[in-house]
Short mmCIF file of C-alpha atoms and ligand atoms in Angstrom, two decimals:
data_model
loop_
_atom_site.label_atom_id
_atom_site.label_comp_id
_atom_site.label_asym_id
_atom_site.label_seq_id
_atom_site.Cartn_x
_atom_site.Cartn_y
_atom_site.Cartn_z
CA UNK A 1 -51.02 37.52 40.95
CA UNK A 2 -53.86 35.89 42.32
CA UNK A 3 -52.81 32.14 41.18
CA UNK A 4 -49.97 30.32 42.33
CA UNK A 5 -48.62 29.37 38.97
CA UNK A 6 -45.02 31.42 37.58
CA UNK A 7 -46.47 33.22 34.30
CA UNK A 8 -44.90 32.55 31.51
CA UNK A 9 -44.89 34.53 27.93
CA UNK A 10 -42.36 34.78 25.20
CA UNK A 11 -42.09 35.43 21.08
CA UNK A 12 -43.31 33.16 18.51
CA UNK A 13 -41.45 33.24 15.10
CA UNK A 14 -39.66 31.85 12.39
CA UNK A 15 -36.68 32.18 12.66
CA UNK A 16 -36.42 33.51 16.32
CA UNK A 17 -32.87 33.32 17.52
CA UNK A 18 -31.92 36.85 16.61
CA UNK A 19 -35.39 38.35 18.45
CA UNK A 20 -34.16 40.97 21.30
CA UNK A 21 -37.76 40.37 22.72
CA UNK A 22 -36.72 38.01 24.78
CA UNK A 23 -33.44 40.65 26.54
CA UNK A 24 -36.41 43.23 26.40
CA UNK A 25 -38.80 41.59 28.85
CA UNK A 26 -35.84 39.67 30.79
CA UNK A 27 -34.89 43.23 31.69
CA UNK A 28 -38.03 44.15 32.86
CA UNK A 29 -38.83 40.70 34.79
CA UNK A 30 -35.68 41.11 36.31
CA UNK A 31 -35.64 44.97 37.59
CA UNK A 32 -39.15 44.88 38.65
CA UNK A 33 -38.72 41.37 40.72
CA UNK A 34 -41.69 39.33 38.93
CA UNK A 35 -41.18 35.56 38.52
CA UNK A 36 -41.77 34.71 35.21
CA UNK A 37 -40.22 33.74 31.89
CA UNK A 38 -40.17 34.70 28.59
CA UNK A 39 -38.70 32.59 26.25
CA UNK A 40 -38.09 32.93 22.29
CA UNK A 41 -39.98 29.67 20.51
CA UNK A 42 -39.08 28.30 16.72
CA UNK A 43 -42.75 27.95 15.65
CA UNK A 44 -43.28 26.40 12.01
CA UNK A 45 -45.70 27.97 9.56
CA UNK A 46 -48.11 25.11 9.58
CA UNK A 47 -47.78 24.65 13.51
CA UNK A 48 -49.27 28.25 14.75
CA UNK A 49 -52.50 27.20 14.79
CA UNK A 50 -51.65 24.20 17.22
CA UNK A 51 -49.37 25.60 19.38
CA UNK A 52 -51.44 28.99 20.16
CA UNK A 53 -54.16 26.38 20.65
CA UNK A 54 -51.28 24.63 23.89
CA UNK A 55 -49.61 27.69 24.85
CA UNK A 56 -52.49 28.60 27.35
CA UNK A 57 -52.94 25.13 29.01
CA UNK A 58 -49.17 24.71 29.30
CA UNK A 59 -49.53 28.14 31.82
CA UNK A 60 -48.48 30.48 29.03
CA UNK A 61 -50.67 34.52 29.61
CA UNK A 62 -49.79 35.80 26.36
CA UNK A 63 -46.85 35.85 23.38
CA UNK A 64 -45.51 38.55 20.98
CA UNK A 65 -45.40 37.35 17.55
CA UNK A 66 -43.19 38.25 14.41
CA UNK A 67 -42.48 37.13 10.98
CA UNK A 68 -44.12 35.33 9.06
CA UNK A 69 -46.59 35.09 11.86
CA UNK A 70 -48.62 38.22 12.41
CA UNK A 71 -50.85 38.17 10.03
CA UNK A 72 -51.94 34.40 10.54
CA UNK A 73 -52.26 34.95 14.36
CA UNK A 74 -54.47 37.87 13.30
CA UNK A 75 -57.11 35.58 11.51
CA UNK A 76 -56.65 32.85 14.41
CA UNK A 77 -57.23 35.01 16.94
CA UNK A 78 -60.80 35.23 18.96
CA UNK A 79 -61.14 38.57 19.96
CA UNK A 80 -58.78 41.49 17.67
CA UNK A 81 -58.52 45.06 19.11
CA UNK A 82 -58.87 48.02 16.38
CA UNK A 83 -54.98 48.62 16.19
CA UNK A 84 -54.62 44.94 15.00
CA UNK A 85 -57.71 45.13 12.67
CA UNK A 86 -56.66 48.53 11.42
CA UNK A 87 -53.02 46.96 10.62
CA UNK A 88 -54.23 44.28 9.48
CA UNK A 89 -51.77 42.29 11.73
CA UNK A 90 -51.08 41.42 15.65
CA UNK A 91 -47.88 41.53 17.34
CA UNK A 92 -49.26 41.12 21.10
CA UNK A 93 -51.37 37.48 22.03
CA UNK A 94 -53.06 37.69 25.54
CA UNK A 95 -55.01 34.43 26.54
CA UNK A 96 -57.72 34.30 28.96
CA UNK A 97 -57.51 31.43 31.31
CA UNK A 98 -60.62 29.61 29.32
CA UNK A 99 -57.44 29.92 26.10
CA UNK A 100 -59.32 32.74 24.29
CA UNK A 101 -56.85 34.53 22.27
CA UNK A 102 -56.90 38.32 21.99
CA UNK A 103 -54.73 39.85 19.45
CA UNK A 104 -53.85 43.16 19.30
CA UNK A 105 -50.92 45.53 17.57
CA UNK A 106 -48.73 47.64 19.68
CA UNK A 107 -46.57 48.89 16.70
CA UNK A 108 -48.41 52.08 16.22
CA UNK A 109 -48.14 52.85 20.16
CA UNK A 110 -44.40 51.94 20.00
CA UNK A 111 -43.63 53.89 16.91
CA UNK A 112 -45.64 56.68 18.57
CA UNK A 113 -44.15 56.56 22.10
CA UNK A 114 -40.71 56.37 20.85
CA UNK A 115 -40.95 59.74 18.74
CA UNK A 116 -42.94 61.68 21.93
CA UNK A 117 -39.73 60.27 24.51
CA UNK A 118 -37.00 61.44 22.09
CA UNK A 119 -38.66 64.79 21.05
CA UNK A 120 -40.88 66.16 23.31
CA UNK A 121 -41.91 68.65 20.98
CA UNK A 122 -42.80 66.57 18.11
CA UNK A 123 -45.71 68.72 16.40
CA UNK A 124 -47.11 65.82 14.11
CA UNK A 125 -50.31 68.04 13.59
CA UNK A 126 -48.37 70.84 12.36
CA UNK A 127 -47.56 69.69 8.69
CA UNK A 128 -47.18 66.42 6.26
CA UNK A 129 -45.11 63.55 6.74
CA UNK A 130 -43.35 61.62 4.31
CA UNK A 131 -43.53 57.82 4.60
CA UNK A 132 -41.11 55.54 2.59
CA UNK A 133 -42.37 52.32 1.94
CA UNK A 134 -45.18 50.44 1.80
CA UNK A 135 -44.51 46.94 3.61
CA UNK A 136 -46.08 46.10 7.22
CA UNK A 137 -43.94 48.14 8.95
CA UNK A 138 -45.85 51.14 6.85
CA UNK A 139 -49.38 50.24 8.14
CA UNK A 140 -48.23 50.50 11.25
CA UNK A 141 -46.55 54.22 11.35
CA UNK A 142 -49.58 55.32 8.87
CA UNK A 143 -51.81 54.26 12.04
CA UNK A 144 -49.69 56.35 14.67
CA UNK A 145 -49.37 59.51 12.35
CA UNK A 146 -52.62 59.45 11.26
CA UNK A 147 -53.67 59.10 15.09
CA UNK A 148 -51.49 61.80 16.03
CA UNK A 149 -52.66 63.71 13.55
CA UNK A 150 -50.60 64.09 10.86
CA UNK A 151 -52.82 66.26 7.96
CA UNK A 152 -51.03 64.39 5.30
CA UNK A 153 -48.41 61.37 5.01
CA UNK A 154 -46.90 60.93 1.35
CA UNK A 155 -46.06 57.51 0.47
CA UNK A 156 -43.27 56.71 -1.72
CA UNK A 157 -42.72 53.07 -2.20
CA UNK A 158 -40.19 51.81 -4.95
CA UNK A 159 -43.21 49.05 -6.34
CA UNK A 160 -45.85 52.01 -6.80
CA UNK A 161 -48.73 50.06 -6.66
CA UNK A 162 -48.30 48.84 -2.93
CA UNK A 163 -48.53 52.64 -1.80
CA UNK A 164 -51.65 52.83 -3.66
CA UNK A 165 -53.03 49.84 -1.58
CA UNK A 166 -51.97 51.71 1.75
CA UNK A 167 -54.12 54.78 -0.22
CA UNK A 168 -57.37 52.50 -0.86
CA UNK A 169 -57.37 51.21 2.64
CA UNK A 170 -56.43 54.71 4.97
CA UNK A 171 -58.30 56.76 2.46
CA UNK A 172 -57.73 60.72 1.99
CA UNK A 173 -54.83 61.91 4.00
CA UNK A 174 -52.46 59.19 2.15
CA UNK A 175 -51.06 60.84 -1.02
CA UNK A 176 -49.34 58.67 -3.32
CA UNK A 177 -45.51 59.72 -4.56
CA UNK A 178 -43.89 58.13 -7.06
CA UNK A 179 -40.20 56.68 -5.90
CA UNK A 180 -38.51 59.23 -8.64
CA UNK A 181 -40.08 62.05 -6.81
CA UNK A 182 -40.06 61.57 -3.18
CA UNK A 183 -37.58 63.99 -2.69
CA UNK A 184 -39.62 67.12 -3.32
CA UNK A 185 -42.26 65.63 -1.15
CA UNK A 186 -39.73 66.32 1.51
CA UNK A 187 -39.56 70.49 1.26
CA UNK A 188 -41.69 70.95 3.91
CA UNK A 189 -42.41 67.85 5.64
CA UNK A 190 -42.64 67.17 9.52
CA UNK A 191 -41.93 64.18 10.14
CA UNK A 192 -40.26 61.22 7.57
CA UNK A 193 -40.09 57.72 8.23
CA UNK A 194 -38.33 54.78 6.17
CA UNK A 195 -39.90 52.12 6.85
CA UNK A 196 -38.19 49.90 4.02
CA UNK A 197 -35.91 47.58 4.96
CA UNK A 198 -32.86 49.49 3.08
CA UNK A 199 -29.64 49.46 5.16
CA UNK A 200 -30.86 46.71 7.68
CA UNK A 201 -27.31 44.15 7.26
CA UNK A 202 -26.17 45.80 4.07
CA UNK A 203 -24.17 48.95 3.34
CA UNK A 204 -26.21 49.91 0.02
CA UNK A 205 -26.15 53.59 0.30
CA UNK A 206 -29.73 55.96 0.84
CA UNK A 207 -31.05 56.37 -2.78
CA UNK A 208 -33.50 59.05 -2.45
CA UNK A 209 -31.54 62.66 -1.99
CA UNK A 210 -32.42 64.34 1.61
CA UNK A 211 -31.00 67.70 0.74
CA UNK A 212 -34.62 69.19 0.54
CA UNK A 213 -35.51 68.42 3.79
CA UNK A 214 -35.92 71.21 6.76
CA UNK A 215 -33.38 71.45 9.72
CA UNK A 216 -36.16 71.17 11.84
CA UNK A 217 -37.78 67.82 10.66
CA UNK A 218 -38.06 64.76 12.77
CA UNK A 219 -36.76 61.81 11.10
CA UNK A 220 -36.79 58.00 12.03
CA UNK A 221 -36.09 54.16 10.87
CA UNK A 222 -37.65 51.39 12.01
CA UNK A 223 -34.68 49.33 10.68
CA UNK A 224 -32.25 49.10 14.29
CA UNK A 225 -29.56 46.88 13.13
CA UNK A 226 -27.32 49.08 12.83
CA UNK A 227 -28.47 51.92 15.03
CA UNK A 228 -27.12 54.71 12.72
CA UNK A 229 -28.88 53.45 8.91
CA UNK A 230 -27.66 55.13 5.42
CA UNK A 231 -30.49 57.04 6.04
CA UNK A 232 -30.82 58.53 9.36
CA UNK A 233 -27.42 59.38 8.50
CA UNK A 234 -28.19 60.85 5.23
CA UNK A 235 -30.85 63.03 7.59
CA UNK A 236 -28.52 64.15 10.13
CA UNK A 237 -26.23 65.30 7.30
CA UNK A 238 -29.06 67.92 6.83
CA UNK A 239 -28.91 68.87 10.20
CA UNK A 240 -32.30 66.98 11.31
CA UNK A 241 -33.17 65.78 14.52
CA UNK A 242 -33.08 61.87 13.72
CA UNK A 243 -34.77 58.81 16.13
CA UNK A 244 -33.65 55.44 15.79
CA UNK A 245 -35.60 52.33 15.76
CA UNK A 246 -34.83 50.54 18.72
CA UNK A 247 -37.04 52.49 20.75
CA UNK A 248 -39.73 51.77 18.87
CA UNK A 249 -39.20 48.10 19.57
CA UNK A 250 -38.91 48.81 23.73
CA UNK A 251 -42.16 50.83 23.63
CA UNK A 252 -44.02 48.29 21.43
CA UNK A 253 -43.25 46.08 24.44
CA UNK A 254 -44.93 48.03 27.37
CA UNK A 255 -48.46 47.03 26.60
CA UNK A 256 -47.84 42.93 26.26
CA UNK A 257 -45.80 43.30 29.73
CA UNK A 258 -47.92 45.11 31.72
CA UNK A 259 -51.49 42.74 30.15
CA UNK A 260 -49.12 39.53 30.97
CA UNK A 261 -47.12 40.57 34.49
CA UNK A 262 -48.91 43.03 35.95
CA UNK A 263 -46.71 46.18 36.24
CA UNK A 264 -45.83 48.92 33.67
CA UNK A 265 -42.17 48.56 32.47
CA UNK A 266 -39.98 52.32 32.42
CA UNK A 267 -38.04 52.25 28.73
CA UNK A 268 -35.37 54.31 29.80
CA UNK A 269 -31.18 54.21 29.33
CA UNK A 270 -30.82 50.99 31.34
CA UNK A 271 -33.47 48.87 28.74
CA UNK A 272 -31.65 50.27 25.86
CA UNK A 273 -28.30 49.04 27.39
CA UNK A 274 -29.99 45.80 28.19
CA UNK A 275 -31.65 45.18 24.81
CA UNK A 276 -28.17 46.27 23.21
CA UNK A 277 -25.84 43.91 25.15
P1 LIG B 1 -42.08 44.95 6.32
O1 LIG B 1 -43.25 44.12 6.68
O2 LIG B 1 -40.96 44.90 7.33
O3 LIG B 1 -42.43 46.35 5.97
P2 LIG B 1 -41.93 44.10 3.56
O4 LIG B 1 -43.41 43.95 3.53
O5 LIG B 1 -41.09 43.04 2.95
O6 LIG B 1 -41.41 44.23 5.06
O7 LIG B 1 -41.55 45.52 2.95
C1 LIG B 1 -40.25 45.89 2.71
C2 LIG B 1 -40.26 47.32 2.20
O8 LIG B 1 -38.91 47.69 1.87
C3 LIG B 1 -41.06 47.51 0.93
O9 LIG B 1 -41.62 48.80 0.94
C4 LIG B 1 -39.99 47.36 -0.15
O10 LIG B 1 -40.31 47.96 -1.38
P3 LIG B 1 -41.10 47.12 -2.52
O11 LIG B 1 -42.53 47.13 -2.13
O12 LIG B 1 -40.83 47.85 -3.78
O13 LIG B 1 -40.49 45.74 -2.51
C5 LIG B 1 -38.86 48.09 0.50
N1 LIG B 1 -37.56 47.76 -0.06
C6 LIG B 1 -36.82 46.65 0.18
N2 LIG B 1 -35.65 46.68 -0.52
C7 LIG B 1 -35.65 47.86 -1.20
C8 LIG B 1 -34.72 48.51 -2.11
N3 LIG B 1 -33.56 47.93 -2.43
N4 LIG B 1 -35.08 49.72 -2.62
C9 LIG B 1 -36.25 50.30 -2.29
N5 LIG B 1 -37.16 49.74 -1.45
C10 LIG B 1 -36.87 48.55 -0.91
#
């Protein structure tokens, strides 16, 4: 760094206690020796506009945001990079030192980078994918796998008509299925992603029967809390090579860090531990 003031970045959200954002890039400040902070901020609904307005004069080089804030932070922004445009939401705020805001979405890398570190041999080209839900979370792995070049991902969302959204706005490689039938979808599928927010705190068991699925399909949640969901372990059941969600949420990370600090974080077993402590 070129300027003598200590960087400083951190998470907007609402709430923002339970955010491991702020243990992520701790980690990193800490084993790579930078002096900076990142802090977790309580930011109201009606406040975003003002306080990513401050957050640049106050010394602040970017934020990660998160609910109910990524979409709003999207329309506030200056500048928005495809990924954010394409999701139609930004996760990653970097401000130039005149306070533009660029907003961009490092979900799709994350969600990407995640599967390619735990399965090196992740063939996403070689056959469908099956997608359930059709929240945020979805627009997000549809961008990765259709990126990575996934032929066909088959959305199966319990309110039908949000999958058919996700169909009008990626176009021909989404294929609609309805709830009731998702589990056919899954005879020869590749990959298969929940991205609904089933098992995240609760118990409630996996609804949608896994017993079609191939030994050899990769399978992941983005739901990390707890590691092991209802349905990853519905998947491994089956015999399938299964990817939590955490990592997903350490490689989403990288980009922010290395725009903000300077230096391109490792994820590797010491951030899990850190992130998991
Ligand atoms: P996010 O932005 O994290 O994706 P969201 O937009 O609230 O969050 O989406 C949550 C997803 O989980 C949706 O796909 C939702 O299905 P609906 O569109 O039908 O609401 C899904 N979901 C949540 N609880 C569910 C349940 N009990 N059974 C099936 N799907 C559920």
């Amino acid at each position: 760094m070129t300027h003598d003031k200590i960087p400083l970045a951190g998470v907007l959200g609402r709430p923002v206690a339970h955010s491991r954002s702020p243990h992520l890039h701790g980690h990193w400040l800490t084993t790579l020796g930078i002096n900076g902070y990142y802090i977790p901020m309580h930011v109201e609904v009606d406040d975003l506009e003002t306080v990513m307005g401050s957050l640049p004069r106050l010394g602040f080089v970017g934020v990660n945001v998160t609910v109910p804030h990524k979409e709003h932070a999207l329309r506030l922004a200056d500048r928005v990079s495809d990924q954010a445009t394409r999701i139609g939401a930004a996760n990653t705020l970097s401000f130039s030192p005149d306070g533009t805001v660029h907003a961009d979405n490092t979900d799709a890398y994350g969600f990407d980078q995640n599967l390619r570190q735990a399965v090196p041999d992740w063939q996403p080209r070689s056959g469908p994918a099956v997608l359930f839900g059709a929240g945020g979370a979805a627009r997000a792995v549809i961008v990765a796998l259709l990126d990575a070049g996934t032929p066909e991902i088959r959305v199966s969302n319990r309110t039908r008509a949000r999958a058919d959204a996700l169909q009008r706005d990626f176009g021909d490689r989404i294929k609609v299925i309805d709830w009731n039938m998702a589990q056919d979808a899954l005879r020869d599928a590749v990959t298969v992603v929940n991205t609904t927010s089933l098992g995240m705190a609760d118990d409630a068991a996996w609804p949608v029967p896994l017993d079609m699925l191939r030994r050899e399909a990769i399978v992941s949640d983005i739901v990390y809390t707890p590691l092991e969901t209802p349905f990853l372990r519905a998947a491994r059941h089956v015999g399938c090579r299964c990817v939590d969600g955490l990592g997903m949420l350490l490689h989403q990370g990288v980009p922010g860090f290395e725009r903000w600090f300077g230096a391109r974080p490792q994820v590797d077993n010491a951030t899990r531990e850190a992130v998991l402590r």
